[in-house]
Amino acid sequence: GSDWVRGQIGRDGSMVAHAPALDLSVFCARSPTRGNSSVVIGTIGRKGKTKGYEYFLQAIELLPDLSRVRVLVASPEPGEVPVPHKVPAERLLARSEQAMAEFYSRCDIFVLPSRVEGFPLPPLEAMACGCAVVVTACGGVSDYAQDGVNCLVVPPADPHALAKAVWTLCQD
């Protein structure tokens, strides 16, 4: 179980149930489906303060060169959130693991801008699909996210730090 979640509920010895492990036959690196030189930045667009989507939108606008980026926003509901206005952006309806795997395969960078999460699977799914990942230190990611090792970790609710990490990956 997640050490972070156990600490939040105040019972270090308790068992915490998680969804099954990643299906690596679904979440795996594929040949990229894009054909241009833009950097494709993806995120999951969800309503609600805890998801931090507004910080993602702010971070995109803070990038120093918007001409080099495209944004993909996956969501289980059509039109649930607005897409960025200053860059080419596309919404994707994603209601299944297969749809999410296809989404990740179109991204160069995946961003999880959440303020709070228990044990979020999307960054792990994105990593399995070959994406570079930027996550916020939003809780349960601390069980697997290692800044500068397997992803970049920034403070939650900090669009400037999020933009800096995304831009670092855009240039690498």
PDB file of C-alpha atoms in Angstrom:
ATOM      1  CA  GLY A   1       0.000   0.000   0.000  1.00  0.00           C
ATOM      2  CA  SER A   2       0.919   3.663  -0.150  1.00  0.00           C
ATOM      3  CA  ASP A   3       3.031   4.941   2.723  1.00  0.00           C
ATOM      4  CA  TRP A   4       1.674   8.447   2.121  1.00  0.00           C
ATOM      5  CA  VAL A   5      -1.972   7.318   2.321  1.00  0.00           C
ATOM      6  CA  ARG A   6      -1.282   5.313   5.500  1.00  0.00           C
ATOM      7  CA  GLY A   7       0.273   8.415   7.063  1.00  0.00           C
ATOM      8  CA  GLN A   8      -2.751  10.522   6.098  1.00  0.00           C
ATOM      9  CA  ILE A   9      -5.214   8.180   7.759  1.00  0.00           C
ATOM     10  CA  GLY A  10      -2.991   7.978  10.834  1.00  0.00           C
ATOM     11  CA  ARG A  11      -2.586   4.217  10.971  1.00  0.00           C
ATOM     12  CA  ASP A  12       0.910   3.208   9.894  1.00  0.00           C
ATOM     13  CA  GLY A  13       0.148  -0.522  10.095  1.00  0.00           C
ATOM     14  CA  SER A  14      -3.121  -0.348   8.157  1.00  0.00           C
ATOM     15  CA  MET A  15      -3.656  -1.948   4.790  1.00  0.00           C
ATOM     16  CA  VAL A  16      -4.521   0.342   1.895  1.00  0.00           C
ATOM     17  CA  ALA A  17      -6.205  -1.139  -1.143  1.00  0.00           C
ATOM     18  CA  HIS A  18      -5.097   0.004  -4.575  1.00  0.00           C
ATOM     19  CA  ALA A  19      -6.398  -0.627  -8.024  1.00  0.00           C
ATOM     20  CA  PRO A  20      -4.665  -3.545  -9.726  1.00  0.00           C
ATOM     21  CA  ALA A  21      -1.156  -2.996 -11.023  1.00  0.00           C
ATOM     22  CA  LEU A  22      -0.696  -1.467 -14.443  1.00  0.00           C
ATOM     23  CA  ASP A  23      -1.575  -3.702 -17.355  1.00  0.00           C
ATOM     24  CA  LEU A  24       1.701  -3.480 -19.260  1.00  0.00           C
ATOM     25  CA  SER A  25       0.080  -5.035 -22.313  1.00  0.00           C
ATOM     26  CA  VAL A  26      -2.025  -1.852 -22.521  1.00  0.00           C
ATOM     27  CA  PHE A  27       0.352   0.756 -21.072  1.00  0.00           C
ATOM     28  CA  CYS A  28       3.526   0.269 -23.100  1.00  0.00           C
ATOM     29  CA  ALA A  29       5.715   2.313 -25.419  1.00  0.00           C
ATOM     30  CA  ARG A  30       4.468   2.474 -28.986  1.00  0.00           C
ATOM     31  CA  SER A  31       5.689   4.144 -32.125  1.00  0.00           C
ATOM     32  CA  PRO A  32       4.770   7.823 -31.914  1.00  0.00           C
ATOM     33  CA  THR A  33       1.675   8.764 -33.916  1.00  0.00           C
ATOM     34  CA  ARG A  34       2.680  12.394 -34.422  1.00  0.00           C
ATOM     35  CA  GLY A  35       4.712  13.658 -37.320  1.00  0.00           C
ATOM     36  CA  ASN A  36       5.761  17.232 -36.614  1.00  0.00           C
ATOM     37  CA  SER A  37       8.468  18.839 -34.512  1.00  0.00           C
ATOM     38  CA  SER A  38       6.179  20.313 -31.850  1.00  0.00           C
ATOM     39  CA  VAL A  39       6.496  19.095 -28.289  1.00  0.00           C
ATOM     40  CA  VAL A  40       3.203  17.522 -27.269  1.00  0.00           C
ATOM     41  CA  ILE A  41       2.249  18.211 -23.654  1.00  0.00           C
ATOM     42  CA  GLY A  42      -0.596  16.163 -22.241  1.00  0.00           C
ATOM     43  CA  THR A  43      -2.666  16.297 -19.092  1.00  0.00           C
ATOM     44  CA  ILE A  44      -5.954  15.023 -17.765  1.00  0.00           C
ATOM     45  CA  GLY A  45      -8.519  17.795 -17.602  1.00  0.00           C
ATOM     46  CA  ARG A  46     -10.849  17.475 -14.634  1.00  0.00           C
ATOM     47  CA  LYS A  47     -12.963  19.961 -12.717  1.00  0.00           C
ATOM     48  CA  GLY A  48     -12.301  20.526  -9.054  1.00  0.00           C
ATOM     49  CA  LYS A  49      -9.681  22.370  -7.039  1.00  0.00           C
ATOM     50  CA  THR A  50      -7.784  19.238  -6.035  1.00  0.00           C
ATOM     51  CA  LYS A  51      -6.988  18.341  -9.658  1.00  0.00           C
ATOM     52  CA  GLY A  52      -5.030  21.575 -10.241  1.00  0.00           C
ATOM     53  CA  TYR A  53      -6.022  21.956 -13.888  1.00  0.00           C
ATOM     54  CA  GLU A  54      -6.097  25.754 -13.554  1.00  0.00           C
ATOM     55  CA  TYR A  55      -2.379  25.664 -12.643  1.00  0.00           C
ATOM     56  CA  PHE A  56      -1.667  23.648 -15.768  1.00  0.00           C
ATOM     57  CA  LEU A  57      -3.428  26.296 -17.893  1.00  0.00           C
ATOM     58  CA  GLN A  58      -1.429  29.061 -16.198  1.00  0.00           C
ATOM     59  CA  ALA A  59       1.837  27.140 -16.623  1.00  0.00           C
ATOM     60  CA  ILE A  60       1.292  26.667 -20.360  1.00  0.00           C
ATOM     61  CA  GLU A  61       0.877  30.421 -20.800  1.00  0.00           C
ATOM     62  CA  LEU A  62       4.143  30.994 -18.899  1.00  0.00           C
ATOM     63  CA  LEU A  63       6.235  28.904 -21.311  1.00  0.00           C
ATOM     64  CA  PRO A  64       8.794  31.118 -23.062  1.00  0.00           C
ATOM     65  CA  ASP A  65       8.111  29.834 -26.602  1.00  0.00           C
ATOM     66  CA  LEU A  66       4.551  28.743 -27.282  1.00  0.00           C
ATOM     67  CA  SER A  67       5.259  28.170 -30.980  1.00  0.00           C
ATOM     68  CA  ARG A  68       7.020  24.885 -30.123  1.00  0.00           C
ATOM     69  CA  VAL A  69       4.219  23.235 -28.158  1.00  0.00           C
ATOM     70  CA  ARG A  70       0.876  21.517 -28.646  1.00  0.00           C
ATOM     71  CA  VAL A  71      -1.426  20.462 -25.835  1.00  0.00           C
ATOM     72  CA  LEU A  72      -3.606  17.375 -25.505  1.00  0.00           C
ATOM     73  CA  VAL A  73      -6.238  17.285 -22.759  1.00  0.00           C
ATOM     74  CA  ALA A  74      -7.791  13.919 -21.962  1.00  0.00           C
ATOM     75  CA  SER A  75     -11.063  13.843 -20.057  1.00  0.00           C
ATOM     76  CA  PRO A  76     -13.794  11.304 -19.418  1.00  0.00           C
ATOM     77  CA  GLU A  77     -16.460  13.951 -20.090  1.00  0.00           C
ATOM     78  CA  PRO A  78     -16.780  15.964 -23.314  1.00  0.00           C
ATOM     79  CA  GLY A  79     -15.914  19.634 -22.811  1.00  0.00           C
ATOM     80  CA  GLU A  80     -15.430  19.209 -19.050  1.00  0.00           C
ATOM     81  CA  VAL A  81     -12.673  21.834 -18.970  1.00  0.00           C
ATOM     82  CA  PRO A  82     -11.457  24.558 -21.331  1.00  0.00           C
ATOM     83  CA  VAL A  83      -8.323  23.970 -23.378  1.00  0.00           C
ATOM     84  CA  PRO A  84      -5.452  26.472 -23.459  1.00  0.00           C
ATOM     85  CA  HIS A  85      -6.128  29.398 -25.797  1.00  0.00           C
ATOM     86  CA  LYS A  86      -2.629  30.509 -26.813  1.00  0.00           C
ATOM     87  CA  VAL A  87      -1.388  27.181 -28.210  1.00  0.00           C
ATOM     88  CA  PRO A  88      -2.783  24.545 -30.538  1.00  0.00           C
ATOM     89  CA  ALA A  89      -4.812  22.289 -28.263  1.00  0.00           C
ATOM     90  CA  GLU A  90      -7.039  19.272 -28.626  1.00  0.00           C
ATOM     91  CA  ARG A  91      -9.520  17.563 -26.325  1.00  0.00           C
ATOM     92  CA  LEU A  92      -9.638  13.786 -26.231  1.00  0.00           C
ATOM     93  CA  LEU A  93     -12.483  11.781 -24.778  1.00  0.00           C
ATOM     94  CA  ALA A  94     -10.840   9.039 -22.719  1.00  0.00           C
ATOM     95  CA  ARG A  95     -13.032   6.604 -20.838  1.00  0.00           C
ATOM     96  CA  SER A  96     -10.992   3.400 -21.006  1.00  0.00           C
ATOM     97  CA  GLU A  97      -7.474   2.184 -20.328  1.00  0.00           C
ATOM     98  CA  GLN A  98      -6.955   1.699 -24.078  1.00  0.00           C
ATOM     99  CA  ALA A  99      -8.022   5.305 -24.787  1.00  0.00           C
ATOM    100  CA  MET A 100      -5.653   6.554 -22.089  1.00  0.00           C
ATOM    101  CA  ALA A 101      -2.783   4.473 -23.504  1.00  0.00           C
ATOM    102  CA  GLU A 102      -3.428   5.982 -26.943  1.00  0.00           C
ATOM    103  CA  PHE A 103      -3.465   9.444 -25.352  1.00  0.00           C
ATOM    104  CA  TYR A 104      -0.101   8.867 -23.624  1.00  0.00           C
ATOM    105  CA  SER A 105       1.395   7.526 -26.857  1.00  0.00           C
ATOM    106  CA  ARG A 106       0.633  10.881 -28.512  1.00  0.00           C
ATOM    107  CA  CYS A 107       2.382  12.861 -25.744  1.00  0.00           C
ATOM    108  CA  ASP A 108       6.046  13.713 -25.287  1.00  0.00           C
ATOM    109  CA  ILE A 109       5.422  15.069 -21.785  1.00  0.00           C
ATOM    110  CA  PHE A 110       2.672  14.181 -19.335  1.00  0.00           C
ATOM    111  CA  VAL A 111       1.795  16.633 -16.544  1.00  0.00           C
ATOM    112  CA  LEU A 112      -0.058  15.806 -13.324  1.00  0.00           C
ATOM    113  CA  PRO A 113      -0.819  19.234 -11.768  1.00  0.00           C
ATOM    114  CA  SER A 114      -2.887  17.958  -8.809  1.00  0.00           C
ATOM    115  CA  ARG A 115      -2.954  19.585  -5.395  1.00  0.00           C
ATOM    116  CA  VAL A 116      -3.824  16.323  -3.596  1.00  0.00           C
ATOM    117  CA  GLU A 117      -3.874  12.683  -4.744  1.00  0.00           C
ATOM    118  CA  GLY A 118      -3.842   9.368  -2.898  1.00  0.00           C
ATOM    119  CA  PHE A 119      -1.836   7.135  -5.243  1.00  0.00           C
ATOM    120  CA  PRO A 120      -2.283   8.477  -8.761  1.00  0.00           C
ATOM    121  CA  LEU A 121      -1.792   5.929 -11.528  1.00  0.00           C
ATOM    122  CA  PRO A 122      -1.676   8.309 -14.551  1.00  0.00           C
ATOM    123  CA  PRO A 123       2.002   9.271 -14.079  1.00  0.00           C
ATOM    124  CA  LEU A 124       2.936   5.571 -13.892  1.00  0.00           C
ATOM    125  CA  GLU A 125       0.805   4.813 -16.949  1.00  0.00           C
ATOM    126  CA  ALA A 126       2.462   7.675 -18.838  1.00  0.00           C
ATOM    127  CA  MET A 127       5.948   6.479 -17.841  1.00  0.00           C
ATOM    128  CA  ALA A 128       5.103   2.965 -19.038  1.00  0.00           C
ATOM    129  CA  CYS A 129       4.079   4.482 -22.389  1.00  0.00           C
ATOM    130  CA  GLY A 130       7.396   6.335 -22.724  1.00  0.00           C
ATOM    131  CA  CYS A 131       6.383   9.868 -21.695  1.00  0.00           C
ATOM    132  CA  ALA A 132       8.580  12.232 -19.762  1.00  0.00           C
ATOM    133  CA  VAL A 133       6.572  13.158 -16.653  1.00  0.00           C
ATOM    134  CA  VAL A 134       6.128  16.264 -14.505  1.00  0.00           C
ATOM    135  CA  VAL A 135       4.193  15.771 -11.264  1.00  0.00           C
ATOM    136  CA  THR A 136       3.370  17.917  -8.302  1.00  0.00           C
ATOM    137  CA  ALA A 137       4.311  16.729  -4.827  1.00  0.00           C
ATOM    138  CA  CYS A 138       0.626  16.099  -4.218  1.00  0.00           C
ATOM    139  CA  GLY A 139       0.699  13.177  -1.833  1.00  0.00           C
ATOM    140  CA  GLY A 140       0.933   9.569  -2.922  1.00  0.00           C
ATOM    141  CA  VAL A 141       3.268  10.278  -5.825  1.00  0.00           C
ATOM    142  CA  SER A 142       5.997  10.366  -3.176  1.00  0.00           C
ATOM    143  CA  ASP A 143       5.810   6.552  -3.128  1.00  0.00           C
ATOM    144  CA  TYR A 144       7.299   6.368  -6.633  1.00  0.00           C
ATOM    145  CA  ALA A 145       8.230   9.807  -8.016  1.00  0.00           C
ATOM    146  CA  GLN A 146      11.926  10.604  -7.749  1.00  0.00           C
ATOM    147  CA  ASP A 147      12.749  14.118  -8.896  1.00  0.00           C
ATOM    148  CA  GLY A 148      15.415  14.084 -11.577  1.00  0.00           C
ATOM    149  CA  VAL A 149      15.438  10.284 -11.702  1.00  0.00           C
ATOM    150  CA  ASN A 150      12.142   9.120 -13.219  1.00  0.00           C
ATOM    151  CA  CYS A 151      10.279  12.449 -13.436  1.00  0.00           C
ATOM    152  CA  LEU A 152      10.400  16.081 -12.403  1.00  0.00           C
ATOM    153  CA  VAL A 153       8.580  16.947  -9.163  1.00  0.00           C
ATOM    154  CA  VAL A 154       7.388  20.468  -8.367  1.00  0.00           C
ATOM    155  CA  PRO A 155       5.346  21.978  -5.517  1.00  0.00           C
ATOM    156  CA  PRO A 156       1.546  21.898  -5.920  1.00  0.00           C
ATOM    157  CA  ALA A 157      -0.317  25.082  -6.868  1.00  0.00           C
ATOM    158  CA  ASP A 158       2.835  26.661  -8.345  1.00  0.00           C
ATOM    159  CA  PRO A 159       2.342  27.398 -12.059  1.00  0.00           C
ATOM    160  CA  HIS A 160       5.790  29.007 -12.339  1.00  0.00           C
ATOM    161  CA  ALA A 161       7.548  25.857 -11.085  1.00  0.00           C
ATOM    162  CA  LEU A 162       5.318  23.725 -13.305  1.00  0.00           C
ATOM    163  CA  ALA A 163       6.168  25.847 -16.353  1.00  0.00           C
ATOM    164  CA  LYS A 164       9.894  25.711 -15.554  1.00  0.00           C
ATOM    165  CA  ALA A 165       9.852  21.896 -15.302  1.00  0.00           C
ATOM    166  CA  VAL A 166       7.817  21.505 -18.502  1.00  0.00           C
ATOM    167  CA  TRP A 167      10.123  23.906 -20.348  1.00  0.00           C
ATOM    168  CA  THR A 168      13.173  21.992 -19.104  1.00  0.00           C
ATOM    169  CA  LEU A 169      11.764  18.853 -20.711  1.00  0.00           C
ATOM    170  CA  CYS A 170      10.736  20.724 -23.885  1.00  0.00           C
ATOM    171  CA  GLN A 171      14.394  21.591 -24.414  1.00  0.00           C
ATOM    172  CA  ASP A 172      15.746  18.101 -23.731  1.00  0.00           C
TER     173      ASP A 172
END
